[in-house]
Coordinates of C-alpha atoms (C1' of nucleotides) in Angstrom, one line a residue:
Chain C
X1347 CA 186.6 94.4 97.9
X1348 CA 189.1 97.3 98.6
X1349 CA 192.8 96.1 99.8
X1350 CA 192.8 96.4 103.5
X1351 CA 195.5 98.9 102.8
X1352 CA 192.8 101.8 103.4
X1353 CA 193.4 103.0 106.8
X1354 CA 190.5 102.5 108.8
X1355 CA 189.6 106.3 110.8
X1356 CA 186.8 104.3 113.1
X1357 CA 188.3 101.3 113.7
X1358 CA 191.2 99.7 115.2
X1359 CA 192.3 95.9 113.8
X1360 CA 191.0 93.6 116.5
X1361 CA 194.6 93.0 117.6
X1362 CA 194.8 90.8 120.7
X1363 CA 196.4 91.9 123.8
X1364 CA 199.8 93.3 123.2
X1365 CA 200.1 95.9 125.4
X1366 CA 202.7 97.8 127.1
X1367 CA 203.1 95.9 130.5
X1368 CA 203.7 92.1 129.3
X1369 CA 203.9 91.0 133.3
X1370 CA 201.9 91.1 136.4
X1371 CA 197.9 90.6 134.5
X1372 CA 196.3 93.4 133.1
X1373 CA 196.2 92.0 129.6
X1374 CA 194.3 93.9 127.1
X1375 CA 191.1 92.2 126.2
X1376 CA 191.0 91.1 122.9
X1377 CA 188.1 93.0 121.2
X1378 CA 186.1 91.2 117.6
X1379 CA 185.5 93.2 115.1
X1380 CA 181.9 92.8 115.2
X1381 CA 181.9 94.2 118.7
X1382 CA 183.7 97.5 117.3
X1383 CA 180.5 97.7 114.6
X1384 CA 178.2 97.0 117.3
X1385 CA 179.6 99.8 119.7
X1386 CA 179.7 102.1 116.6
X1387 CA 176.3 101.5 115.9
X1388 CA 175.4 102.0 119.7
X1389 CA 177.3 105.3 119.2
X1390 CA 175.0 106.2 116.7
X1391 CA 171.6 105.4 118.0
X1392 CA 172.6 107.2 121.4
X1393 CA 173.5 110.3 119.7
X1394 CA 170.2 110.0 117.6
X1395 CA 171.1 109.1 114.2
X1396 CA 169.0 107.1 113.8
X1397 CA 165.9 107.6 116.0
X1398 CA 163.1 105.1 117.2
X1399 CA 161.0 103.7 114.4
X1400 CA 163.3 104.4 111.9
X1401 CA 164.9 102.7 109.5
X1402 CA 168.7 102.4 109.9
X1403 CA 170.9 101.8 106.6
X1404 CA 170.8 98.2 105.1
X1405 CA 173.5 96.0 105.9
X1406 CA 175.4 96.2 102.5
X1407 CA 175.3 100.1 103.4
X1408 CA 176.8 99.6 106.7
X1409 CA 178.9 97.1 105.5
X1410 CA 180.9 99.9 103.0
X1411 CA 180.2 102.2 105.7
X1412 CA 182.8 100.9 108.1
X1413 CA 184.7 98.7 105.9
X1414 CA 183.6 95.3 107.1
X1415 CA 182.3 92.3 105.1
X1416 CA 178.2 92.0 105.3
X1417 CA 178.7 89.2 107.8
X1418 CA 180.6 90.6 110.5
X1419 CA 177.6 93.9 110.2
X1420 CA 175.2 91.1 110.5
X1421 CA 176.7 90.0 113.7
X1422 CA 177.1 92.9 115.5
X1423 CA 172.8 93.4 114.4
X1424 CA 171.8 89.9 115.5
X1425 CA 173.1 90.9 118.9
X1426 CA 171.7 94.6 119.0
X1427 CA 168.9 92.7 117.8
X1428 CA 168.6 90.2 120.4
X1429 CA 169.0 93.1 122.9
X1430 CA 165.5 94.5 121.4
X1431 CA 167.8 97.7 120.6
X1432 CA 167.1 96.9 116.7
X1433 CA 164.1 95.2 115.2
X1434 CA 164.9 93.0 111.7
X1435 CA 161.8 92.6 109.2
X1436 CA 162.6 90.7 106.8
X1437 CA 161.8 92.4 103.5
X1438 CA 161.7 96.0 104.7
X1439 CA 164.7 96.5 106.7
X1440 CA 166.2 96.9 110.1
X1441 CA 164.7 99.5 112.7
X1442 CA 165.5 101.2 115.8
X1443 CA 163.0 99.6 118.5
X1444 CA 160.2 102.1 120.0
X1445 CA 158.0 102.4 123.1
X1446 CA 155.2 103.5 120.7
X1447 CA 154.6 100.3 118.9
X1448 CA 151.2 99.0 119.4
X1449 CA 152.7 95.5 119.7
X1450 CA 155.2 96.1 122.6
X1451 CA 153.0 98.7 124.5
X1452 CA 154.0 98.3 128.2
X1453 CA 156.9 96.2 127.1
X1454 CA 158.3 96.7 130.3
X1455 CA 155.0 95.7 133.0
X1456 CA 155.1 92.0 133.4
X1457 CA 151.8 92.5 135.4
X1458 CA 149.0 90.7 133.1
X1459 CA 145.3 90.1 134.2
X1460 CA 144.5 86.6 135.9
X1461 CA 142.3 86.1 133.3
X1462 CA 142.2 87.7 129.6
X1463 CA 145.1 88.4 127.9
X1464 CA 147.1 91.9 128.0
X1465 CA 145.1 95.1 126.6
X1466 CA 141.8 92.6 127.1
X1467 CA 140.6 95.2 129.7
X1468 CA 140.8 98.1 127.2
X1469 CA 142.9 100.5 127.4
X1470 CA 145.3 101.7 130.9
X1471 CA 143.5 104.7 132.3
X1472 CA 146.7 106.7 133.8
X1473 CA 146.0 109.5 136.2
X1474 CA 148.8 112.0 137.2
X1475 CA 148.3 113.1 141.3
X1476 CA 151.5 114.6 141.6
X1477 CA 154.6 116.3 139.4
X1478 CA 157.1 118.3 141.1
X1479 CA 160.8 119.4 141.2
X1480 CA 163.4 118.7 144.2
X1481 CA 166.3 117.6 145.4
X1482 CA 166.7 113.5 146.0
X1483 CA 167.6 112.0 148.7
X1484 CA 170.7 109.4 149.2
X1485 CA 168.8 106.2 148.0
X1486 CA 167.5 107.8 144.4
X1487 CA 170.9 109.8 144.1
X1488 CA 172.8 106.7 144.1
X1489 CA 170.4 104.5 142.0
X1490 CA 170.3 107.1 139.3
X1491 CA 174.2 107.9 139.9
X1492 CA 174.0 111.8 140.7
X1493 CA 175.9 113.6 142.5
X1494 CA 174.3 115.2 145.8
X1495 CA 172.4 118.1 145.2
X1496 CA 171.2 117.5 141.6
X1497 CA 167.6 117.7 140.6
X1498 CA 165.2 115.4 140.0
X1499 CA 161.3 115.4 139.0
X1500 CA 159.4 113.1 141.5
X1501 CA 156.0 112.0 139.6
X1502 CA 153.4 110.2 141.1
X1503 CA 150.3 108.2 139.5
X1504 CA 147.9 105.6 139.6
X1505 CA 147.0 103.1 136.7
X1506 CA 143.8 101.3 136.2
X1507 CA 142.2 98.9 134.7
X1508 CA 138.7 98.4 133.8
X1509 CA 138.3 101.0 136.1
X1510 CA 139.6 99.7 138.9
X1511 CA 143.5 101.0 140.6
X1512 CA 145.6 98.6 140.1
X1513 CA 148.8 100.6 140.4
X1514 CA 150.4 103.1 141.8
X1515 CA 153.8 104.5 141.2
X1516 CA 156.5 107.0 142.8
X1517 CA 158.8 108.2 139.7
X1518 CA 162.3 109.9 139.8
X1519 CA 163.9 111.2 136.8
X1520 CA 166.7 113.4 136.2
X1521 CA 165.8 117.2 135.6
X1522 CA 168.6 117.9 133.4
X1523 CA 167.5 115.2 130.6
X1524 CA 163.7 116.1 130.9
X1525 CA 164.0 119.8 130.9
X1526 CA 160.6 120.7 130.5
X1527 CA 158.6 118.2 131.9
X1528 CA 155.8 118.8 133.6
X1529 CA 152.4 117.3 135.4
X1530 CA 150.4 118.5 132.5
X1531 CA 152.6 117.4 129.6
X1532 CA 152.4 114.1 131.6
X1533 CA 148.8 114.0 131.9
X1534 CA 147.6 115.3 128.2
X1535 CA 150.2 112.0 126.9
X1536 CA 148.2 109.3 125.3
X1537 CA 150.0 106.5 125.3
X1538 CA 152.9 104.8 127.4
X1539 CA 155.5 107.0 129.2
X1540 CA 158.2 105.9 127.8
X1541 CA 157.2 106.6 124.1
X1542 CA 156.9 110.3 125.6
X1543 CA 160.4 110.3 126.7
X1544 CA 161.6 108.9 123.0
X1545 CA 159.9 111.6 121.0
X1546 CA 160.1 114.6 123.8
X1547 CA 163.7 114.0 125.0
X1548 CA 165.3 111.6 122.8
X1549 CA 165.6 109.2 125.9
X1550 CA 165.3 105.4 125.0
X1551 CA 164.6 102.9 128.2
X1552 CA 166.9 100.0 126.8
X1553 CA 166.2 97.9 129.8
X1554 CA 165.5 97.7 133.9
X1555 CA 166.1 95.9 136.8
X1556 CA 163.5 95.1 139.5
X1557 CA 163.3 93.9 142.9
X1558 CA 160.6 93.0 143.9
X1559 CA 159.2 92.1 147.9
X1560 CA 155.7 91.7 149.5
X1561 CA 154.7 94.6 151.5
X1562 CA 151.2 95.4 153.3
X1563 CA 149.6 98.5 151.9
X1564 CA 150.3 101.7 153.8
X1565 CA 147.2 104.0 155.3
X1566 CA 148.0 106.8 152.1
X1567 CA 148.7 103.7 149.4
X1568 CA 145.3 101.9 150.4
X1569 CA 143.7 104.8 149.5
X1570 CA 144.9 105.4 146.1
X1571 CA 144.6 101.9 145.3
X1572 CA 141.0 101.6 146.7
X1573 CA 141.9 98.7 149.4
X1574 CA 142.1 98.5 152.7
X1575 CA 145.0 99.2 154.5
X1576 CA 147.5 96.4 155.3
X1577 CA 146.9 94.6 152.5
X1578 CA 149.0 92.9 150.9
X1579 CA 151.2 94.5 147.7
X1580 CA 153.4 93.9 145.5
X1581 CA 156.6 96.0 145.8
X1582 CA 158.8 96.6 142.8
X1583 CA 161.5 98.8 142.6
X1584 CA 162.9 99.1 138.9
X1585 CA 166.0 101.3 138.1
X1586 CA 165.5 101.7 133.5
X1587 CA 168.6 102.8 131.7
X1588 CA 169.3 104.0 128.4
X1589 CA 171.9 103.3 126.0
X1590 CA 175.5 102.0 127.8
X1591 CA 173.7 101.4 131.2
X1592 CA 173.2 104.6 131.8
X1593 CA 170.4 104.8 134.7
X1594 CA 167.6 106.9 133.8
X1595 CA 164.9 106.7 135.9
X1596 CA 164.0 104.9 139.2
X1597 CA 160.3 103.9 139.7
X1598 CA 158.7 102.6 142.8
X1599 CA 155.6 100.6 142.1
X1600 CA 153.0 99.1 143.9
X1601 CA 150.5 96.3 142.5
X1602 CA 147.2 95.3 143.4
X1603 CA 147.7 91.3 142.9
X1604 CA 144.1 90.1 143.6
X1605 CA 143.3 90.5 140.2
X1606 CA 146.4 90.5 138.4
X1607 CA 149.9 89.0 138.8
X1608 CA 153.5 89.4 137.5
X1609 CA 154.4 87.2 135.3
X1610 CA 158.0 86.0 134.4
X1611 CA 159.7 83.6 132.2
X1612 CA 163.2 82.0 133.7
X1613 CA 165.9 80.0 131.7
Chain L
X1325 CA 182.6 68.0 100.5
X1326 CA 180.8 65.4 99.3
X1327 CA 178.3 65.7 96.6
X1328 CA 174.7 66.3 97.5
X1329 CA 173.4 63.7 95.5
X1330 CA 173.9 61.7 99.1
X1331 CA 170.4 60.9 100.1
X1332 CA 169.8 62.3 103.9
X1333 CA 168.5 59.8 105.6
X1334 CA 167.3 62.6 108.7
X1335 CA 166.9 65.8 106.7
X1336 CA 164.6 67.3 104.3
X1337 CA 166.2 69.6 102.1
X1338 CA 164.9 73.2 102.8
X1339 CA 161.9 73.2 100.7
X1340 CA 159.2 75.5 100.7
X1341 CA 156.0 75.1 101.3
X1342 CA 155.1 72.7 98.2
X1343 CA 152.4 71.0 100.2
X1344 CA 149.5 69.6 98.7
X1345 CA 146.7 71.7 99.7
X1346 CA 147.6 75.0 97.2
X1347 CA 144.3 77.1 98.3
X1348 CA 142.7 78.0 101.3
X1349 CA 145.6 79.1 103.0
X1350 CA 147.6 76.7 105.4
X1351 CA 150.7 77.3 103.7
X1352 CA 153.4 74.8 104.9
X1353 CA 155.9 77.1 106.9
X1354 CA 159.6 77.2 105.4
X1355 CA 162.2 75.6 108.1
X1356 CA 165.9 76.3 107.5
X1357 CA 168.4 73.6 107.5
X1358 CA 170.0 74.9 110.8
X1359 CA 166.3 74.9 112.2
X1360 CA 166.3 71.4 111.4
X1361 CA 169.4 70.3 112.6
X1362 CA 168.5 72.1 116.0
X1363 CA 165.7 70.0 116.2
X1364 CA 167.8 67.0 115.6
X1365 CA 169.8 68.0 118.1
X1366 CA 167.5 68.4 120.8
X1367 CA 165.9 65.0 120.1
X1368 CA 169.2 63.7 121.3
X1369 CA 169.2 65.6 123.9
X1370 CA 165.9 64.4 125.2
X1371 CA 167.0 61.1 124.4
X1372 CA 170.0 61.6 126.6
X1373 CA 172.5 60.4 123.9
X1374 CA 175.0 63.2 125.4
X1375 CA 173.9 63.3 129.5
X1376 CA 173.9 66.8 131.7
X1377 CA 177.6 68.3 132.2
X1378 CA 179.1 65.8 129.1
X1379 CA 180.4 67.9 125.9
X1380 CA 178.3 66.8 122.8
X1381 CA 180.6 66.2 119.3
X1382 CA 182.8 68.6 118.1
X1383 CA 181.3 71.4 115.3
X1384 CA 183.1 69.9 112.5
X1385 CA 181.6 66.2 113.6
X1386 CA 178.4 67.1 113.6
X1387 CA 178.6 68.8 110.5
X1388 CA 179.7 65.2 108.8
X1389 CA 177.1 63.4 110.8
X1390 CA 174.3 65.7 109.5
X1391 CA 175.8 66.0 106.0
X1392 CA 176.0 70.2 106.5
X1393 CA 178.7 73.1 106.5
X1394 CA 180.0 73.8 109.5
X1395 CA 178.6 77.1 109.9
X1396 CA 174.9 75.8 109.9
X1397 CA 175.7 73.6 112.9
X1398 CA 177.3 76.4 114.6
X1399 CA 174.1 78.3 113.8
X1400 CA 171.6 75.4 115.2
X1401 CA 174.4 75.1 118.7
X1402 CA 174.2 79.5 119.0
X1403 CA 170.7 79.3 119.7
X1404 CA 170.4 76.0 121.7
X1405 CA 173.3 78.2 123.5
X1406 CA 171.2 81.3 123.9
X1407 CA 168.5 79.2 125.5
X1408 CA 171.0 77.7 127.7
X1409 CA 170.6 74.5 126.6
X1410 CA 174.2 74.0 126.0
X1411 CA 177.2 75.8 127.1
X1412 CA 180.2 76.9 124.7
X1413 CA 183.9 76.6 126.3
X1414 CA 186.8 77.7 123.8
X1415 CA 189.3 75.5 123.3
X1416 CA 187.6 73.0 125.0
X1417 CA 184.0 71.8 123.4
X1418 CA 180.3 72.6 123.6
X1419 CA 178.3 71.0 126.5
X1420 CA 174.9 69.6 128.2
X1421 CA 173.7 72.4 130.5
X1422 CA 173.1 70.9 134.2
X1423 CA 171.7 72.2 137.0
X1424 CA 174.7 71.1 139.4
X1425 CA 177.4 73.3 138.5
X1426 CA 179.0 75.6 141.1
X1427 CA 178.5 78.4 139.3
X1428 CA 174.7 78.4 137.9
X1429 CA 173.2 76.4 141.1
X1430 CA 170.3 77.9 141.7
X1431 CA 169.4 79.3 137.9
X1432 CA 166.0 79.2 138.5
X1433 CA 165.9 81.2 141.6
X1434 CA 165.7 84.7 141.6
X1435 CA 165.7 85.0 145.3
X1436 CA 168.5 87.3 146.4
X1437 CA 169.9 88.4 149.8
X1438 CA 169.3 92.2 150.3
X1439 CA 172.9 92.5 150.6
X1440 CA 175.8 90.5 150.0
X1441 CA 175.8 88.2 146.8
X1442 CA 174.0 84.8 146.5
X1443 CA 175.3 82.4 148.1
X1444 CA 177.4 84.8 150.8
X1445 CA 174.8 83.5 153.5
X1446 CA 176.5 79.9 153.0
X1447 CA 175.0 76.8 151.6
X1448 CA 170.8 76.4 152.0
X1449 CA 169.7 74.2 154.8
X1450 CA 166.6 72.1 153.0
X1451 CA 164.1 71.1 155.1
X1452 CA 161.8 68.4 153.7
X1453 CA 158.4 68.3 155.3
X1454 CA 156.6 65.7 153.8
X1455 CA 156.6 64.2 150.5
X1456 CA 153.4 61.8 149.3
X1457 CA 152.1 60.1 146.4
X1458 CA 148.0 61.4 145.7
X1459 CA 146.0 62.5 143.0
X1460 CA 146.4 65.8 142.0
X1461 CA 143.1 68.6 142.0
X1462 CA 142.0 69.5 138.5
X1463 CA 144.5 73.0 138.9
X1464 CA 147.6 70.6 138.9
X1465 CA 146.2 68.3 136.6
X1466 CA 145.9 71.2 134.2
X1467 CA 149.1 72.7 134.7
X1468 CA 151.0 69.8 134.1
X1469 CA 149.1 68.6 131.2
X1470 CA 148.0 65.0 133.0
X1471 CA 145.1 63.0 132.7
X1472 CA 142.1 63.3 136.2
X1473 CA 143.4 60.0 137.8
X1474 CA 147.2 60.2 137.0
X1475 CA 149.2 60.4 140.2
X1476 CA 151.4 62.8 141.6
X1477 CA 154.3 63.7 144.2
X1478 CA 153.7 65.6 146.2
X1479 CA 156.6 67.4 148.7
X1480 CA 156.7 70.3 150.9
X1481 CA 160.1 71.8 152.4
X1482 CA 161.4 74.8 153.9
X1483 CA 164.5 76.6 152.6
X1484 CA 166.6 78.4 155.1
X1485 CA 169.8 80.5 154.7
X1486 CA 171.9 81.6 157.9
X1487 CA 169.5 79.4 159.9
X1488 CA 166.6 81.6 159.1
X1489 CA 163.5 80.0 157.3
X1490 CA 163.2 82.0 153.8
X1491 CA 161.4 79.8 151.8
X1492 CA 158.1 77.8 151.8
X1493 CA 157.6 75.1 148.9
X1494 CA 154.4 72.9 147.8
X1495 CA 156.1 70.7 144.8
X1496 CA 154.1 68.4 142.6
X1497 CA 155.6 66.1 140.2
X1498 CA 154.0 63.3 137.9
X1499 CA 154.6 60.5 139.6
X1500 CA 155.6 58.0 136.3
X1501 CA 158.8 60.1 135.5
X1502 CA 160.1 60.0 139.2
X1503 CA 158.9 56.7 139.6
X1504 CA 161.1 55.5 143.2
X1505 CA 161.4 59.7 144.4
X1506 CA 161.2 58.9 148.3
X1507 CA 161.5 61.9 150.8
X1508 CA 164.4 59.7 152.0
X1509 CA 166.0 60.9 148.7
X1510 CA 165.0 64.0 148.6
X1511 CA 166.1 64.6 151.7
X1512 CA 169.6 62.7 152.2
X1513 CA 170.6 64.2 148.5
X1514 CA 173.3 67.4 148.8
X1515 CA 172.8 69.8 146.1
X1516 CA 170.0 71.7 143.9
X1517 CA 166.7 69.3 143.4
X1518 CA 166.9 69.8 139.6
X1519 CA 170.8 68.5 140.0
X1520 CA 169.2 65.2 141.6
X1521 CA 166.1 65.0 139.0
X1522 CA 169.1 65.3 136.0
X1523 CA 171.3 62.5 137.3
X1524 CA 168.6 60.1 138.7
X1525 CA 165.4 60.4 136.7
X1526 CA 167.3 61.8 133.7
X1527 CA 165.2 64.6 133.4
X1528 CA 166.3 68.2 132.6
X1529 CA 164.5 71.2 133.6
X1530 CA 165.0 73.8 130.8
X1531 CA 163.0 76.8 131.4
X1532 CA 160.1 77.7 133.8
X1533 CA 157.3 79.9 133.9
X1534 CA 156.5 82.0 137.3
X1535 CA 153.8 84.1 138.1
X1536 CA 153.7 86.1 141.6
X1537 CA 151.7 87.9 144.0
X1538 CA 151.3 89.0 147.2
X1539 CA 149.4 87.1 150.1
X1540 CA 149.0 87.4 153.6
X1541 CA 151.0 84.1 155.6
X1542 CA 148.2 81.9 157.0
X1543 CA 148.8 80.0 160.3
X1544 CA 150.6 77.1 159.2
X1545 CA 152.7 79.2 156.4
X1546 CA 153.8 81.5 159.8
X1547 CA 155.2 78.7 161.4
X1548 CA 157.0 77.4 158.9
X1549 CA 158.6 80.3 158.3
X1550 CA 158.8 81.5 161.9
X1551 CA 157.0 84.6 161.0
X1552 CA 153.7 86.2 162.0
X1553 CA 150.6 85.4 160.6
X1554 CA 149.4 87.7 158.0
X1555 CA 152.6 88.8 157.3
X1556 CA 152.8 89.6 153.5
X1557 CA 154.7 86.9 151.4
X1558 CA 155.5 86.5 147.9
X1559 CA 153.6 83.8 146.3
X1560 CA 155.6 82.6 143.4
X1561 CA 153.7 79.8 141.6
X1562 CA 156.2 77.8 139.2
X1563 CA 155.9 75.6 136.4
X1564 CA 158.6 73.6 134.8
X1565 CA 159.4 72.1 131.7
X1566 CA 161.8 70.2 130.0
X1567 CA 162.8 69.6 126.4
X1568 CA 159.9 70.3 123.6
X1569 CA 158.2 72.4 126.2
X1570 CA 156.8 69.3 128.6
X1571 CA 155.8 70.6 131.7
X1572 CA 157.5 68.7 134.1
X1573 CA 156.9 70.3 137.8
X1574 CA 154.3 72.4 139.6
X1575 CA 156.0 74.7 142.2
X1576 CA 154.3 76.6 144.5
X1577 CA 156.4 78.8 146.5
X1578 CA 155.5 81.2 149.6
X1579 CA 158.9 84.0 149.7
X1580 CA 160.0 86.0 153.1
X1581 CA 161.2 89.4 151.6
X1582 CA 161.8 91.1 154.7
X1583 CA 165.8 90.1 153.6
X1584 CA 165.7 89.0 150.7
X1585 CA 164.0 90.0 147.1
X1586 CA 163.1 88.7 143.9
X1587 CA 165.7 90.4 141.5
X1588 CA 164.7 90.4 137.9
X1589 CA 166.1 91.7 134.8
X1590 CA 163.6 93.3 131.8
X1591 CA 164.6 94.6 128.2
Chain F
dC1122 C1' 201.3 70.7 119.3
dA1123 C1' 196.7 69.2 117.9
dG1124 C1' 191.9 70.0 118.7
dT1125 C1' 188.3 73.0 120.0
dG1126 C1' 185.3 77.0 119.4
dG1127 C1' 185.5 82.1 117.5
dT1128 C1' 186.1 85.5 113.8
dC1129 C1' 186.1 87.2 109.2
dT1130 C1' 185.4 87.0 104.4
dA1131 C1' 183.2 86.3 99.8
dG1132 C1' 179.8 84.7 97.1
dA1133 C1' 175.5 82.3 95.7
dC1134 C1' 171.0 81.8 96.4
dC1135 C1' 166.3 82.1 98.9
dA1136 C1' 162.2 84.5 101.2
dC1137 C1' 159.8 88.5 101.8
dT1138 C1' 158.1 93.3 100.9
dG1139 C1' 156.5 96.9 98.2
dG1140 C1' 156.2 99.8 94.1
Chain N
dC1423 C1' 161.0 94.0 89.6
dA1424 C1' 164.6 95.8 92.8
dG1425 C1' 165.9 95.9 97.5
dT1426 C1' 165.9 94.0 101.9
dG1427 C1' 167.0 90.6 105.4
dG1428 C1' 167.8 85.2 105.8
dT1429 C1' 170.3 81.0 104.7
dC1430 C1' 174.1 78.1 103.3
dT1431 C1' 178.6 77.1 102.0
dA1432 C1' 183.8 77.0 101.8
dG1433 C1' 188.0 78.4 103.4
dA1434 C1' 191.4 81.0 106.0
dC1435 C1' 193.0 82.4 110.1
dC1436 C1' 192.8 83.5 115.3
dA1437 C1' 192.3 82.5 120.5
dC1438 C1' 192.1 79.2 123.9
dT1439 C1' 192.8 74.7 126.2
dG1440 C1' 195.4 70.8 127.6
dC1441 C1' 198.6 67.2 126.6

DNA sequence: CAGTGGTCTAGACCACTGG
DNA sequence: CAGTGGTCTAGACCACTGC
C-alpha cells in the first residue's frame, strides 16, 4: 500500500469536528470514510458513469481508485446496496440497479392480485388517455419543489389486468428533465415507465413515498375504472425521487381493491 | 486467540455442502459463521435470555462465548440491527428492541395525522370493546398457523386521537401464549399493546405483514367510528410474528382517512 | 478513565461465474 | 483458470458514554 503521504484530490481525512466556532453547538459532524466513497459513488451514478444495468468497477478497482482499503469500498457498497441503488452478484460483479429487469418489474406497485402471484394475470395492459404540457398548480409545485410558473407534463392512464381496469393514474413530471416527452412515446413503450425514463432521460426513481386514504370513486374515475360511482378506492399519492432526494415525479393513483390489494411488509 | 483445535460445542465449522446425497441435486446450502452465530443469537432471544429494552453482551464477549473474531459477531448483531431486532448505542452497548420506548411507540403503525407529526394530537385514548375467548373460523385458523379446535382471543377496540374515533380493530390472538389476557388488562394497561404482550407474556412482535383495501363502513363500523355508513375506510388486515417468523396475531383494522393517512416508504 | 460500539486496514482464504 | 464478490481474522485507532 502507498504511504498515506499522497495527498488525496477527492477526499478529505474523516477528521472529527474541529471547526472554527468551538462554543455555542454547531459542531461539525464527523463524517466516515466510507460515507465519503459512498457519496462519491452517488456522484458518479447521478451524473451517469455508470448507467443502469451496468457493471461498475470491482472493488479492488475502486479501492485504488480513491485510495481506500477494499473494506471501507465494501462498506460504502453494502449500503448503496441495501438502498437497491447497486445490485452485488456474486461471481460477476456489482451493478447499477434498473427498472428494466424482468425480476423487479413494477418494483415500485405493492398492489398484488388476491389470488395468483404478481405477473400471474399476464402482462399490465397500459393505456395512455391523456399527455399534455402546463403549468402546475401550488400542491404539485411544492411536492416536486419548483418554483411557480415552471412546466410540468400532466399524464394520465389506466392499467389493467386480465382485462379488467384496475388503475388509474394522474402523473406530473417536470418538463425540463423529460424534454421530449410525449403521449405517443408514452404509449408505443413496452415495458414499465420508469425503465423509459432510465434509458430516454437518464432519470433513475431511487425511491417514493405514499400516502395512502380511502376515497369513493368520483362520477369521471368510475368510468375509467369500469365501476360504479362511489365506490370505494384506494387513494395513493406517491412523490419518486432520484438520486439525493431529489423529487421527480408526483403520481396520483387510484386502485380498484375488489380484486386486488396493497400489500406491505412493516418492521 | 486460542487455537482452533477447541471443539465448538454450538458451531459447525463453515463447511460446504459435503452432504451425503452427491447426485440428484439437493445440495446442502453453505451458511457462514456469522449466519450461524445470528441464529444463535436469536435463539436466545426467543428464549428471553436478554429480555426487551436489556443490552445483550458486549461485541468482544460474545466473540469469546462463540469462540469467533470480533468482526463476525459484529456482522451477525448489523443485520439483527437492520431488522430491528436489536438497537446499537455507541458508548453504551447493543440492546433488545421493545415496543415501549418513547421514541418508536407505535412502529407498526403507519397511521399519520394529515398535519402535524405523530403523536402532536396527544396520547391515544383506547377503547376496548369486548374481548372473548372462541374458536377461531378456518381464515384465522390459517393465518395464524393453528390447529381447527385451538382457541383464540378475541378483542375489539376503538382508537381515538383528539377525542375523535380513528381507528376500528378486530384482534385475534392464540389463546395458549396469552394464557390469563383479560379485557380488564387490556384495558387498565397504559402504553402500546405490543409493550404489554413483551413484558407480560414475553412475547415480541418482530415484523408484520399488512395488506389493505378500501371498503365501504357498515352500520356497526359507522358507529364506532362516529361516521356515516358507507363511508369509505381503509381496511388494513395485519398479521404478526415473532422470532423465527411465528405468526403471533391476526389484526384486522377498519382506518378513517378523512385526517389521517397511511404513510409509507418504497425503494 | 475504562468500556462500549464504530472505523479502517491488510491479508488469507472461500464460493461463484464464465471463458 | 482468472476474476469477482463473500467470509473471517487480527490489530490499531477513533468516537461516544458514564463513572
Amino acid at each position: 500500500m502507498p504511504a498515506l503521504s499522497d495527498p488525496r484530490t477527492d477526499l478529505k481525512p474523516p477528521l472529527s469536528g474541529a471547526s472554527v466556532a468551538s462554543s455555542a453547538g454547531a459542531t461539525a459532524a464527523f463524517s466516515p470514510l466510507y460515507q465519503q466513497i459512498k457519496g462519491l459513488i452517488l456522484n458518479s451514478l447521478r451524473a451517469g458513469e455508470w448507467k443502469p444495468g451496468e457493471s461498475i468497477p470491482s472493488e479492488t478497482d475502486l479501492a485504488v481508485r480513491y485510495r481506500v482499503s477494499q473494506g471501507t469500498v465494501r462498506k460504502a457498497i453494502d449500503e448503496l446496496a441495501a438502498e437497491n441503488l447497486l445490485l452485488r452478484r456474486q461471481g460477476k460483479g456489482t451493478f447499477v440497479a434498473t427498472h428494466a429487469e424482468q425480476q423487479v418489474q413494477f418494483r415500485f406497485l405493492r398492489l398484488v392480485p388476491d389470488s395468483g402471484t404478481r405477473g400471474s394475470e399476464g402482462p399490465a395492459q397500459r393505456n395512455i388517455i391523456e399527455c399534455r404540457r402546463t403549468r402546475a398548480n401550488a400542491d404539485v409545485n411544492r411536492a416536486l419543489a419548483l418554483r411557480s410558473g415552471d412546466q410540468v407534463l400532466q399524464a394520465r392512464r389506466v392499467l389493467s389486468f386480465g382485462g379488467t381496469p384496475v388503475i388509474l393514474e394522474d402523473i406530473w413530471l417536470p418538463a425540463a428533465p423529460f424534454k421530449g416527452l410525449t403521449a405517443e412515446r408514452l404509449a408505443n413503450y413496452q415495458g414499465p415507465m420508469y425503465a423509459l425514463f432510465e434509458t430516454e432521460f437518464n432519470v433513475r426513481m431511487v425511491r417514493a413515498q405514499e400516502s395512502i386514504r380511502a376515497v369513493a370513486a368520483s362520477a369521471a374515475q368510475a368510468t375509467l375504472l369500469t365501476t360504479a360511482v362511489g365506490t370505494p378506492l384506494l387513494s395513493v399519492e406517491r412523490v419518486a425521487y432520484t438520486y439525493h432526494d431529489e423529487p421527480m415525479e408526483l403520481r396520483r393513483g387510484y386502485y380498484r381493491t375488489d380484486t386486488h390489494h396493497y400489500q406491505n411488509d412493516v418492521s
